[in-house]
Short mmCIF file of C-alpha atoms in Angstrom, two decimals:
data_model
loop_
_atom_site.label_atom_id
_atom_site.label_comp_id
_atom_site.label_asym_id
_atom_site.label_seq_id
_atom_site.Cartn_x
_atom_site.Cartn_y
_atom_site.Cartn_z
CA UNK V 1 0.12 -0.02 -0.01
CA UNK V 2 1.41 3.24 -1.04
CA UNK V 3 2.15 5.66 1.71
CA UNK V 4 -0.24 8.67 0.75
CA UNK V 5 -3.15 6.58 0.85
CA UNK V 6 -2.22 4.72 3.81
CA UNK V 7 -1.87 7.98 5.73
CA UNK V 8 -5.22 9.24 4.97
CA UNK V 9 -6.66 5.74 5.78
CA UNK V 10 -4.73 5.86 9.07
CA UNK V 11 -6.12 9.58 9.81
CA UNK V 12 -9.62 8.21 9.16
CA UNK V 13 -8.96 5.08 11.32
CA UNK V 14 -7.84 7.24 14.36
CA UNK V 15 -10.88 9.48 13.84
CA UNK V 16 -12.82 5.97 13.67
CA UNK V 17 -14.56 7.07 10.28
CA UNK V 18 -13.84 3.95 8.34
CA UNK V 19 -16.33 1.20 7.35
CA UNK V 20 -15.58 -2.44 8.86
CA UNK V 21 -13.98 -3.56 5.57
CA UNK V 22 -11.33 -0.77 5.45
CA UNK V 23 -11.00 -0.99 9.12
CA UNK V 24 -9.98 -4.70 8.94
CA UNK V 25 -7.56 -3.78 5.94
CA UNK V 26 -5.97 -1.16 7.93
CA UNK V 27 -5.53 -3.30 11.19
CA UNK V 28 -4.07 -6.07 8.92
CA UNK V 29 -1.72 -3.56 7.51
CA UNK V 30 -0.73 -2.39 11.12
CA UNK V 31 -0.03 -5.96 12.35
CA UNK V 32 1.91 -6.94 9.06
CA UNK V 33 4.00 -3.76 8.64
CA UNK V 34 6.20 -2.32 11.48
CA UNK V 35 6.75 0.74 9.42
CA UNK V 36 3.01 1.45 8.99
CA UNK V 37 2.59 0.94 12.84
CA UNK V 38 5.28 3.37 13.29
CA UNK V 39 3.55 5.94 11.14
CA UNK V 40 0.16 5.14 12.87
CA UNK V 41 1.82 6.03 16.32
CA UNK V 42 3.27 9.32 15.00
CA UNK V 43 -0.12 10.28 13.43
CA UNK V 44 -2.02 9.50 16.38
CA UNK V 45 0.24 11.66 18.52
CA UNK V 46 -0.05 14.65 16.13
CA UNK V 47 -3.76 14.41 15.90
CA UNK V 48 -4.10 14.16 19.84
CA UNK V 49 -1.99 17.49 19.92
CA UNK V 50 -4.08 19.26 17.44
CA UNK V 51 -7.40 18.25 19.33
CA UNK V 52 -5.72 19.67 22.59
CA UNK V 53 -4.57 22.78 21.11
CA UNK V 54 -7.92 23.52 19.56
CA UNK V 55 -9.34 23.54 23.03
CA UNK V 56 -6.89 26.04 24.58
CA UNK V 57 -8.76 29.11 26.12
CA UNK V 58 -7.43 32.72 25.89
CA UNK V 59 -5.99 33.64 29.26
CA UNK V 60 -7.73 35.96 31.65
CA UNK V 61 -5.06 38.42 31.25
CA UNK V 62 -5.35 38.48 27.40
CA UNK V 63 -8.96 39.03 27.70
CA UNK V 64 -8.57 41.99 30.16
CA UNK V 65 -5.92 43.45 27.90
CA UNK V 66 -8.32 43.02 24.92
CA UNK V 67 -11.13 44.73 26.66
CA UNK V 68 -9.17 47.52 27.56
CA UNK V 69 -8.05 47.91 24.13
CA UNK V 70 -11.57 47.75 22.87
CA UNK V 71 -12.67 50.36 25.40
CA UNK V 72 -9.95 52.67 24.34
CA UNK V 73 -10.59 52.17 20.74
CA UNK V 74 -14.39 52.91 21.34
CA UNK V 75 -13.84 56.06 23.15
CA UNK V 76 -11.45 57.36 20.64
CA UNK V 77 -13.86 56.48 17.80
CA UNK V 78 -16.35 58.49 19.72
CA UNK V 79 -13.80 61.42 20.02
CA UNK V 80 -13.26 61.23 16.21
CA UNK V 81 -16.94 61.84 15.61
CA UNK V 82 -16.91 65.12 17.66
CA UNK V 83 -13.67 66.26 16.58
CA UNK V 84 -14.27 65.72 12.86
CA UNK V 85 -17.94 67.06 12.74
CA UNK V 86 -16.93 69.87 10.25
CA UNK V 87 -15.84 67.67 7.54
CA UNK V 88 -19.06 65.53 7.85
CA UNK V 89 -20.92 68.85 7.08
CA UNK V 90 -18.55 69.20 4.10
CA UNK V 91 -19.52 65.72 3.10
CA UNK V 92 -23.38 66.53 3.36
CA UNK V 93 -22.69 69.82 1.27
CA UNK V 94 -20.82 67.85 -1.20
CA UNK V 95 -23.44 65.37 -1.63
CA UNK V 96 -26.01 68.04 -1.84
CA UNK V 97 -23.88 69.94 -4.52
CA UNK V 98 -23.54 66.52 -6.43
CA UNK V 99 -27.14 66.14 -6.15
CA UNK V 100 -27.96 69.54 -7.50
CA UNK V 101 -25.09 69.04 -10.23
CA UNK V 102 -26.71 65.68 -11.06
CA UNK V 103 -30.26 67.32 -11.17
CA UNK V 104 -28.95 70.26 -13.29
CA UNK V 105 -27.49 68.00 -15.86
CA UNK V 106 -30.75 65.75 -15.94
CA UNK V 107 -32.49 68.90 -16.13
CA UNK V 108 -30.58 70.43 -18.83
CA UNK V 109 -30.84 67.30 -21.15
CA UNK V 110 -34.52 67.00 -20.48
CA UNK V 111 -34.76 70.70 -21.05
CA UNK V 112 -33.25 70.46 -24.46
CA UNK V 113 -35.61 67.85 -25.44
CA UNK V 114 -38.63 69.72 -23.82
CA UNK V 115 -37.83 72.87 -25.80
CA UNK V 116 -38.04 71.05 -29.04
CA UNK V 117 -41.39 69.45 -27.64
CA UNK V 118 -42.50 72.89 -26.40
CA UNK V 119 -41.95 74.41 -29.63
CA UNK V 120 -43.98 71.79 -31.59
CA UNK V 121 -46.76 71.96 -28.91
CA UNK V 122 -46.90 75.63 -29.18
CA UNK V 123 -47.32 75.33 -32.95
CA UNK V 124 -49.98 72.65 -32.35
CA UNK V 125 -51.89 74.82 -29.72
CA UNK V 126 -51.76 77.89 -31.91
CA UNK V 127 -53.33 75.82 -34.72
CA UNK V 128 -55.83 74.42 -32.38
CA UNK V 129 -56.71 77.95 -31.06
CA UNK V 130 -56.97 79.24 -34.54
CA UNK V 131 -59.63 76.26 -35.24
CA UNK V 132 -61.53 77.00 -32.23
CA UNK V 133 -61.72 80.73 -33.01
CA UNK V 134 -62.98 79.65 -36.47
CA UNK V 135 -65.48 77.52 -34.81
CA UNK V 136 -66.52 79.83 -32.25
CA UNK V 137 -67.06 82.50 -35.04
CA UNK V 138 -69.09 80.16 -37.24
CA UNK V 139 -71.27 79.45 -34.13
CA UNK V 140 -71.66 83.23 -33.51
CA UNK V 141 -72.40 83.74 -37.13
CA UNK V 142 -75.21 81.11 -37.07
CA UNK V 143 -76.65 82.40 -33.80
CA UNK V 144 -80.40 82.76 -34.73
CA UNK V 145 -81.35 84.50 -31.63
CA UNK V 146 -79.14 87.30 -31.26
CA UNK V 147 -77.89 89.74 -34.16
CA UNK V 148 -75.17 91.21 -31.82
CA UNK V 149 -73.66 87.74 -31.39
CA UNK V 150 -73.53 87.41 -35.30
CA UNK V 151 -72.03 91.06 -35.47
CA UNK V 152 -69.41 89.85 -32.84
CA UNK V 153 -68.72 86.68 -35.16
CA UNK V 154 -68.23 89.08 -37.85
CA UNK V 155 -65.79 91.10 -35.70
CA UNK V 156 -63.83 87.97 -34.90
CA UNK V 157 -63.60 87.13 -38.29
CA UNK V 158 -62.00 90.53 -38.99
CA UNK V 159 -59.72 90.36 -36.19
CA UNK V 160 -58.20 87.16 -37.58
CA UNK V 161 -56.37 89.24 -40.05
CA UNK V 162 -56.39 87.08 -43.02
CA UNK V 163 -59.35 85.16 -44.51
CA UNK V 164 -59.40 81.57 -45.74
CA UNK V 165 -61.93 80.30 -47.96
CA UNK V 166 -64.05 79.00 -44.98
CA UNK V 167 -64.16 82.44 -43.43
CA UNK V 168 -64.73 84.35 -46.66
CA UNK V 169 -67.66 81.97 -47.45
CA UNK V 170 -69.19 82.48 -44.00
CA UNK V 171 -68.89 86.23 -44.40
CA UNK V 172 -70.30 86.32 -47.90
CA UNK V 173 -73.35 84.03 -46.73
CA UNK V 174 -73.84 86.57 -43.77
CA UNK V 175 -73.66 89.46 -46.00
CA UNK V 176 -76.21 87.97 -48.55
CA UNK V 177 -78.60 86.22 -46.30
CA UNK V 178 -78.76 87.41 -42.71
CA UNK V 179 -82.00 88.88 -41.64
CA UNK V 180 -80.85 91.79 -39.87
CA UNK V 181 -79.24 94.78 -41.98
CA UNK V 182 -76.77 95.74 -39.22
CA UNK V 183 -75.27 92.38 -39.23
CA UNK V 184 -75.10 92.35 -43.27
CA UNK V 185 -73.50 95.77 -43.22
CA UNK V 186 -70.88 94.62 -40.79
CA UNK V 187 -70.15 91.49 -42.95
CA UNK V 188 -69.96 93.79 -45.91
CA UNK V 189 -67.41 96.10 -44.14
CA UNK V 190 -65.38 92.94 -43.12
CA UNK V 191 -65.19 91.64 -46.73
CA UNK V 192 -64.21 95.06 -47.95
CA UNK V 193 -60.98 94.52 -46.25
CA UNK V 194 -60.30 91.47 -48.46
CA UNK V 195 -61.40 93.25 -51.59
CA UNK V 196 -58.00 92.65 -53.27
CA UNK V 197 -59.01 88.90 -53.33
CA UNK V 198 -60.52 87.85 -56.49
CA UNK V 199 -63.03 85.58 -54.99
CA UNK V 200 -64.15 88.46 -52.60
CA UNK V 201 -64.44 90.78 -55.30
CA UNK V 202 -66.74 88.30 -57.39
CA UNK V 203 -68.80 87.91 -54.25
CA UNK V 204 -69.20 91.67 -53.83
CA UNK V 205 -70.26 92.14 -57.31
CA UNK V 206 -72.85 89.28 -57.40
CA UNK V 207 -74.26 90.50 -53.94
CA UNK V 208 -75.23 93.84 -55.59
CA UNK V 209 -78.35 92.22 -57.15
CA UNK V 210 -79.12 90.37 -53.89
CA UNK V 211 -79.30 93.25 -51.51
CA UNK V 212 -82.79 94.90 -50.90
CA UNK V 213 -82.00 96.98 -47.88
CA UNK V 214 -81.11 100.57 -48.87
CA UNK V 215 -78.31 100.79 -45.99
CA UNK V 216 -76.56 97.81 -47.22
CA UNK V 217 -77.07 98.90 -51.09
CA UNK V 218 -75.75 102.29 -50.44
CA UNK V 219 -72.57 100.94 -48.69
CA UNK V 220 -72.06 98.17 -51.37
CA UNK V 221 -72.40 100.60 -54.14
CA UNK V 222 -69.75 102.91 -52.62
CA UNK V 223 -67.37 100.14 -52.02
CA UNK V 224 -67.81 98.79 -55.59
CA UNK V 225 -67.18 102.38 -56.82
CA UNK V 226 -64.11 102.83 -54.73
CA UNK V 227 -62.89 99.45 -56.05
CA UNK V 228 -63.35 100.99 -59.55
CA UNK V 229 -65.49 97.74 -60.37
CA UNK V 230 -66.74 98.94 -63.85
CA UNK V 231 -68.76 95.61 -64.43
CA UNK V 232 -71.41 96.67 -62.03
CA UNK V 233 -72.51 99.73 -64.28
CA UNK V 234 -75.40 97.63 -65.90
CA UNK V 235 -76.48 96.48 -62.22
CA UNK V 236 -76.46 100.13 -61.09
CA UNK V 237 -78.60 101.04 -64.33
CA UNK V 238 -81.27 98.46 -63.25
CA UNK V 239 -81.27 99.74 -59.61
CA UNK V 240 -81.91 103.18 -61.10
CA UNK V 241 -84.49 102.02 -63.36
CA UNK V 242 -86.21 99.95 -60.59
CA UNK V 243 -89.25 101.94 -59.30
CA UNK V 244 -89.26 100.27 -56.00
CA UNK V 245 -85.62 101.47 -55.44
CA UNK V 246 -85.38 104.20 -52.57
CA UNK V 247 -84.33 107.63 -53.64
CA UNK V 248 -81.01 107.60 -51.71
CA UNK V 249 -80.10 104.19 -53.30
CA UNK V 250 -80.84 105.86 -56.86
CA UNK V 251 -78.81 108.75 -56.05
CA UNK V 252 -75.86 106.72 -54.99
CA UNK V 253 -76.29 104.53 -58.09
CA UNK V 254 -76.34 107.45 -60.38
CA UNK V 255 -73.31 108.81 -58.75
CA UNK V 256 -71.72 105.41 -59.22
CA UNK V 257 -72.39 105.24 -62.84
CA UNK V 258 -71.03 108.61 -63.47
CA UNK V 259 -67.81 107.91 -61.62
CA UNK V 260 -67.29 104.36 -63.11
CA UNK V 261 -67.93 105.19 -66.82
CA UNK D 1 -130.96 82.90 -8.30
CA UNK D 2 -129.07 84.58 -5.61
CA UNK D 3 -125.94 82.43 -6.66
CA UNK D 4 -126.20 83.72 -10.22
CA UNK D 5 -126.29 87.09 -9.28
CA UNK D 6 -123.22 86.73 -7.07
CA UNK D 7 -121.32 85.01 -9.99
CA UNK D 8 -122.44 87.82 -12.42
CA UNK D 9 -121.20 90.40 -9.84
CA UNK D 10 -117.73 88.78 -9.59
CA UNK D 11 -117.37 88.43 -13.33
CA UNK D 12 -118.33 92.08 -13.82
CA UNK D 13 -115.98 93.16 -11.17
CA UNK D 14 -113.09 91.14 -12.98
CA UNK D 15 -113.85 92.74 -16.12
CA UNK D 16 -114.00 96.13 -14.72
CA UNK D 17 -110.64 95.33 -12.94
CA UNK D 18 -108.94 94.23 -16.39
CA UNK D 19 -110.30 97.41 -18.17
CA UNK D 20 -108.95 99.53 -15.30
CA UNK D 21 -105.55 98.11 -15.04
CA UNK D 22 -105.26 97.71 -18.95
CA UNK D 23 -102.41 95.11 -18.39
CA UNK D 24 -101.57 91.96 -20.25
CA UNK D 25 -98.67 89.75 -18.77
CA UNK D 26 -96.75 86.92 -20.45
CA UNK D 27 -94.37 84.98 -17.98
CA UNK D 28 -91.02 84.94 -19.66
CA UNK D 29 -87.60 85.92 -18.83
CA UNK D 30 -85.47 84.83 -21.85
CA UNK D 31 -85.72 84.40 -25.48
CA UNK D 32 -86.74 87.10 -27.82
CA UNK D 33 -89.61 89.91 -27.61
CA UNK D 34 -90.40 90.66 -31.22
CA UNK D 35 -92.56 94.11 -31.61
CA UNK D 36 -94.10 94.54 -34.78
CA UNK D 37 -95.96 97.79 -33.89
CA UNK D 38 -95.80 101.41 -34.89
CA UNK D 39 -94.75 102.89 -31.61
CA UNK D 40 -93.92 101.65 -28.32
CA UNK D 41 -92.14 102.40 -25.05
CA UNK D 42 -89.98 99.61 -23.69
CA UNK D 43 -88.64 99.74 -20.27
CA UNK D 44 -86.51 97.32 -18.24
CA UNK D 45 -87.50 96.26 -14.84
CA UNK D 46 -86.60 93.34 -12.29
CA UNK D 47 -89.24 90.81 -12.80
CA UNK D 48 -90.04 87.38 -14.60
CA UNK D 49 -93.16 88.68 -16.63
CA UNK D 50 -93.20 90.76 -19.83
CA UNK D 51 -96.07 93.41 -19.01
CA UNK D 52 -97.98 95.10 -21.70
CA UNK D 53 -100.08 98.25 -20.86
CA UNK D 54 -101.74 101.12 -22.65
CA UNK D 55 -100.70 104.75 -22.34
CA UNK D 56 -103.87 105.81 -24.29
CA UNK D 57 -106.03 105.13 -21.30
CA UNK D 58 -108.94 104.37 -23.67
CA UNK D 59 -109.52 107.66 -25.05
CA UNK D 60 -109.44 106.17 -28.49
CA UNK D 61 -112.57 104.10 -27.76
CA UNK D 62 -115.09 103.29 -30.51
CA UNK D 63 -118.46 103.21 -29.30
CA UNK D 64 -119.65 101.69 -32.50
CA UNK D 65 -117.10 98.69 -32.28
CA UNK D 66 -118.62 97.82 -28.74
CA UNK D 67 -119.19 94.16 -28.69
CA UNK D 68 -116.97 93.36 -31.70
CA UNK D 69 -113.35 92.25 -31.75
CA UNK D 70 -110.97 93.97 -34.16
CA UNK D 71 -108.86 91.67 -36.54
CA UNK D 72 -106.12 92.29 -38.83
CA UNK D 73 -104.84 91.15 -42.27
CA UNK D 74 -103.00 88.32 -40.71
CA UNK D 75 -106.22 87.00 -39.17
CA UNK D 76 -104.96 87.89 -35.57
CA UNK D 77 -107.29 89.29 -33.22
CA UNK D 78 -106.90 91.49 -30.12
CA UNK D 79 -106.20 89.08 -27.31
CA UNK D 80 -104.94 91.57 -24.79
CA UNK D 81 -107.49 94.32 -24.77
CA UNK D 82 -104.80 96.95 -25.72
CA UNK D 83 -105.29 96.96 -29.55
CA UNK D 84 -102.43 94.52 -29.88
CA UNK D 85 -102.09 90.69 -30.42
CA UNK D 86 -99.46 88.80 -28.27
CA UNK D 87 -98.64 85.37 -29.34
CA UNK D 88 -96.33 83.27 -27.27
CA UNK D 89 -94.29 80.91 -29.61
CA UNK D 90 -92.06 79.57 -26.99
CA UNK D 91 -88.55 81.10 -27.46
CA UNK D 92 -90.17 84.07 -29.07
CA UNK D 93 -93.01 86.52 -28.13
CA UNK D 94 -94.63 88.14 -31.07
CA UNK D 95 -96.39 91.31 -30.82
CA UNK D 96 -98.53 92.83 -33.48
CA UNK D 97 -100.91 95.93 -33.80
CA UNK D 98 -104.28 95.40 -35.18
CA UNK D 99 -104.98 98.71 -36.79
CA UNK D 100 -103.01 99.44 -39.91
CA UNK D 101 -102.41 103.18 -39.34
CA UNK D 102 -103.18 104.11 -35.93
CA UNK D 103 -100.61 102.59 -33.81
CA UNK D 104 -101.71 102.18 -30.08
CA UNK D 105 -99.40 103.72 -27.68
CA UNK D 106 -98.20 100.63 -25.75
CA UNK D 107 -95.87 100.52 -22.86
CA UNK D 108 -93.97 97.09 -22.49
CA UNK D 109 -91.99 96.28 -19.30
CA UNK D 110 -89.40 93.77 -19.86
CA UNK D 111 -87.22 91.61 -17.60
CA UNK D 112 -83.41 91.50 -18.00
CA UNK D 113 -82.67 88.35 -20.03
CA UNK D 114 -85.03 88.94 -22.93
CA UNK D 115 -83.80 90.18 -26.14
CA UNK D 116 -85.85 93.06 -27.49
CA UNK D 117 -86.46 93.48 -31.25
CA UNK D 118 -88.53 96.19 -32.94
CA UNK D 119 -89.41 95.94 -36.58
CA UNK D 120 -91.80 98.52 -38.45
CA UNK D 121 -91.77 99.05 -42.17
CA UNK D 122 -94.86 101.37 -42.72
CA UNK D 123 -94.71 105.09 -42.44
CA UNK D 124 -97.82 105.14 -40.03
CA UNK D 125 -95.89 105.04 -36.85
CA UNK D 126 -94.23 106.92 -34.19
CA UNK D 127 -91.29 107.04 -32.01
CA UNK D 128 -89.81 103.87 -30.43
CA UNK D 129 -88.47 104.44 -26.90
CA UNK D 130 -86.14 102.06 -25.13
CA UNK D 131 -85.44 102.92 -21.39
CA UNK D 132 -83.29 101.60 -18.63
CA UNK D 133 -82.54 98.32 -20.51
CA UNK D 134 -79.55 96.15 -20.15
CA UNK D 135 -81.10 93.85 -22.50
CA UNK D 136 -79.84 93.28 -26.16
CA UNK D 137 -81.84 95.61 -28.55
CA UNK D 138 -82.46 95.13 -32.30
CA UNK D 139 -84.17 97.78 -34.22
CA UNK D 140 -85.09 97.72 -37.67
CA UNK D 141 -87.22 100.55 -38.90
CA UNK D 142 -88.17 102.59 -42.04
CA UNK D 143 -89.65 105.88 -40.74
CA UNK D 144 -89.48 105.49 -36.98
CA UNK D 145 -87.13 107.71 -34.87
CA UNK D 146 -85.51 105.98 -32.16
CA UNK D 147 -84.80 106.84 -28.61
CA UNK D 148 -82.59 104.99 -26.30
CA UNK D 149 -82.13 106.24 -22.76
CA UNK D 150 -79.95 104.64 -20.15
CA UNK D 151 -79.28 101.39 -22.20
CA UNK D 152 -76.12 99.29 -22.30
CA UNK D 153 -76.30 97.30 -25.65
CA UNK D 154 -75.60 95.17 -27.33
CA UNK D 155 -77.44 97.34 -30.00
CA UNK D 156 -78.14 97.06 -33.44
CA UNK D 157 -80.10 99.88 -34.89
CA UNK D 158 -81.21 100.68 -38.33
CA UNK D 159 -83.71 103.40 -39.53
CA UNK D 160 -83.93 104.70 -43.07
CA UNK D 161 -85.78 108.18 -42.39
CA UNK D 162 -85.74 108.38 -38.75
CA UNK D 163 -83.10 109.71 -36.50
CA UNK D 164 -81.49 108.00 -33.51
CA UNK D 165 -80.75 109.20 -30.25
CA UNK D 166 -78.83 107.14 -27.62
CA UNK D 167 -77.62 107.68 -24.06
CA UNK D 168 -75.56 104.82 -22.62
CA UNK D 169 -74.95 103.99 -19.14
CA UNK D 170 -71.61 103.34 -17.55
CA UNK D 171 -71.42 99.61 -18.67
CA UNK D 172 -71.64 99.13 -22.34
CA UNK D 173 -71.71 95.76 -23.93
CA UNK D 174 -70.24 94.82 -27.36
CA UNK D 175 -71.14 95.57 -30.25
CA UNK D 176 -73.10 98.87 -30.75
CA UNK D 177 -74.11 99.44 -34.44
CA UNK D 178 -76.39 102.39 -35.27
CA UNK D 179 -77.23 103.31 -38.98
CA UNK D 180 -79.55 105.88 -40.42
CA UNK D 181 -79.84 106.90 -44.12
CA UNK D 182 -81.49 110.14 -43.79
CA UNK D 183 -81.75 110.77 -40.12
CA UNK D 184 -78.99 111.88 -37.54
CA UNK D 185 -77.26 109.68 -35.05
CA UNK D 186 -76.78 111.41 -31.88
CA UNK D 187 -74.86 109.26 -29.19
CA UNK D 188 -73.83 110.04 -25.65
CA UNK D 189 -71.27 107.96 -24.01
CA UNK D 190 -69.53 108.13 -20.53
CA UNK D 191 -66.12 109.78 -20.97
CA UNK D 192 -64.18 106.94 -19.59
CA UNK D 193 -65.59 104.49 -22.34
CA UNK D 194 -63.00 102.30 -24.03
CA UNK D 195 -63.97 101.95 -27.54
CA UNK D 196 -63.07 101.21 -31.00
CA UNK D 197 -64.92 103.86 -32.97
CA UNK D 198 -66.03 103.63 -36.58
CA UNK D 199 -68.00 106.91 -37.39
CA UNK D 200 -69.05 107.56 -40.98
CA UNK D 201 -71.22 109.79 -43.07
CA UNK D 202 -71.40 109.89 -46.71
CA UNK D 203 -72.82 113.33 -47.10
CA UNK D 204 -73.19 114.62 -43.64
CA UNK D 205 -70.62 115.55 -40.98
CA UNK D 206 -69.12 114.08 -37.91
CA UNK D 207 -69.08 116.17 -34.41
CA UNK D 208 -67.25 114.71 -31.52
CA UNK D 209 -66.93 116.08 -27.74
CA UNK D 210 -63.56 117.47 -27.38
CA UNK D 211 -63.10 115.17 -24.48
CA UNK D 212 -62.72 112.21 -26.60
CA UNK D 213 -59.34 111.76 -27.86
CA UNK D 214 -59.62 109.81 -30.83
CA UNK D 215 -56.59 107.89 -31.92
CA UNK D 216 -56.95 107.46 -35.53
CA UNK D 217 -55.97 104.05 -36.87
CA UNK D 218 -53.05 103.84 -39.07
CA UNK D 219 -52.33 101.18 -41.38
CA UNK D 220 -48.52 100.66 -42.57
CA UNK D 221 -47.72 103.93 -40.74
CA UNK D 222 -50.11 105.80 -43.10
CA UNK D 223 -53.25 107.47 -41.82
CA UNK D 224 -56.19 106.67 -44.20
CA UNK D 225 -58.20 109.61 -44.81
CA UNK D 226 -61.85 108.83 -45.95
CA UNK D 227 -65.31 109.99 -44.98
CA UNK D 228 -64.85 107.29 -42.20
CA UNK D 229 -63.24 107.96 -38.71
CA UNK D 230 -61.73 104.77 -37.52
CA UNK D 231 -59.89 105.05 -34.09
CA UNK D 232 -59.77 104.19 -30.49
CA UNK D 233 -60.84 106.19 -27.50
CA UNK D 234 -59.24 105.49 -24.13
CA UNK D 235 -57.07 102.68 -25.63
CA UNK D 236 -59.83 100.90 -27.42
CA UNK D 237 -62.27 98.18 -26.50
CA UNK D 238 -65.80 97.64 -27.27
CA UNK D 239 -67.05 98.11 -30.98
CA UNK D 240 -68.99 101.32 -31.55
CA UNK D 241 -70.05 101.73 -35.03
CA UNK D 242 -72.04 104.73 -35.97
CA UNK D 243 -72.95 105.61 -39.67
CA UNK D 244 -75.15 107.90 -41.61
CA UNK D 245 -75.56 108.68 -45.25
CA UNK D 246 -77.18 111.99 -45.50
CA UNK D 247 -77.45 112.81 -41.77
CA UNK D 248 -74.99 113.81 -39.35
CA UNK D 249 -73.18 112.06 -36.46
CA UNK D 250 -72.84 113.33 -33.17
CA UNK D 251 -70.87 111.98 -30.29
CA UNK D 252 -71.13 113.65 -26.78
CA UNK D 253 -69.87 112.96 -23.46
CA UNK D 254 -72.10 112.19 -20.48
#
């Protein structure tokens, strides 16, 4: 049996951890081989010593010394705390500064992104507001109960500055069909601001035949004359020849014919 | 027999009461009151009924018409005892006079939320007077002159031959639009009124109280001169549009 294997088996034997078969093999070996027996004796001695040393207690003096040291260490540690309070404050300040800095960077990054989003949102909001105003204006123009609400609608249309087709159409409809002369007059006045527009011009020309109220007729004739719209001369003649036309309107139409031709 | 006498007595008393009071009421505090009469005095008051009463005091009574009812071309009859027909159409109360030429002198008291509309085409009529009203007023007349006293607007007034006189209270509501072809337009505003003014006359003239400093609207750095005065007083605000063709425009301070 080689030495290494024998040694491990002997250790197990001494610890009494071998099964009966291995135990008998080891005992056989010890009886047959004097050298193995010697090794066994040595190992037994070493292990016995090891067992004993493991159980050595620290002496009372050592313990007292240790306690003293511990106490000393503890008091000194406490002293450190009080003595070095100032740096602790610095540490807190540093932590706070770091936090602010971190937050700042984070904010800056998100701010950059937000700015872009904000611009986009502002654009959308402006668009939405524009639409809301248009809708509000339309609702006002269609308010059958209140003429002043309809005039307000016309005023809103004027305040929007530029007129898209939808607004122009609504104003033309109001100018031609609203039951109240003041409202029709306001719509006419609003449209006069956009008279450079070809569609508005055409609407104003065709409106002349539709208007029956002298107040609106006079204003419309005056506007068309100011626009030097020569194509309405025939319509003006018709107005003059119409027996039902009021004198003031006739006078205005006469004056218009003179100035346009 | 005795019972019959009592009942007749009560009925007679009631009729007498009606004749004496000469009042007709319609419970309404919103919607529109549409007056198609020759002349009228409309006054604002705190209440929930439109109250019609006669200012003639029965001096126009026709003995020969006793026991008959007056009707007009629309087939409407006098349902008020005041010479007018009042029809409640839900959102709209329509008032029409029965006689074609001689308009009864009617006084109407109106609650705050009712829009007052006056429309009259024929030349047989008189003045339409509106007093102490915070209501919206719409006037579309041909010959009538219009007087508005202590009103706030909103106001849309049109008359062809008549003139318009208006005195506003301290709070004015948008918009104010007054137009006359042959008549004058005479408006009195509180001095502090913030307004966007548009004053125009084709063949008349415009007079403004010196207290009103009109900042003339300039477009593109250029002041546009025309027969129209377009500008702001006290920084601008409510829209006031006064227009005449042959008449003059007067703007006074209160």
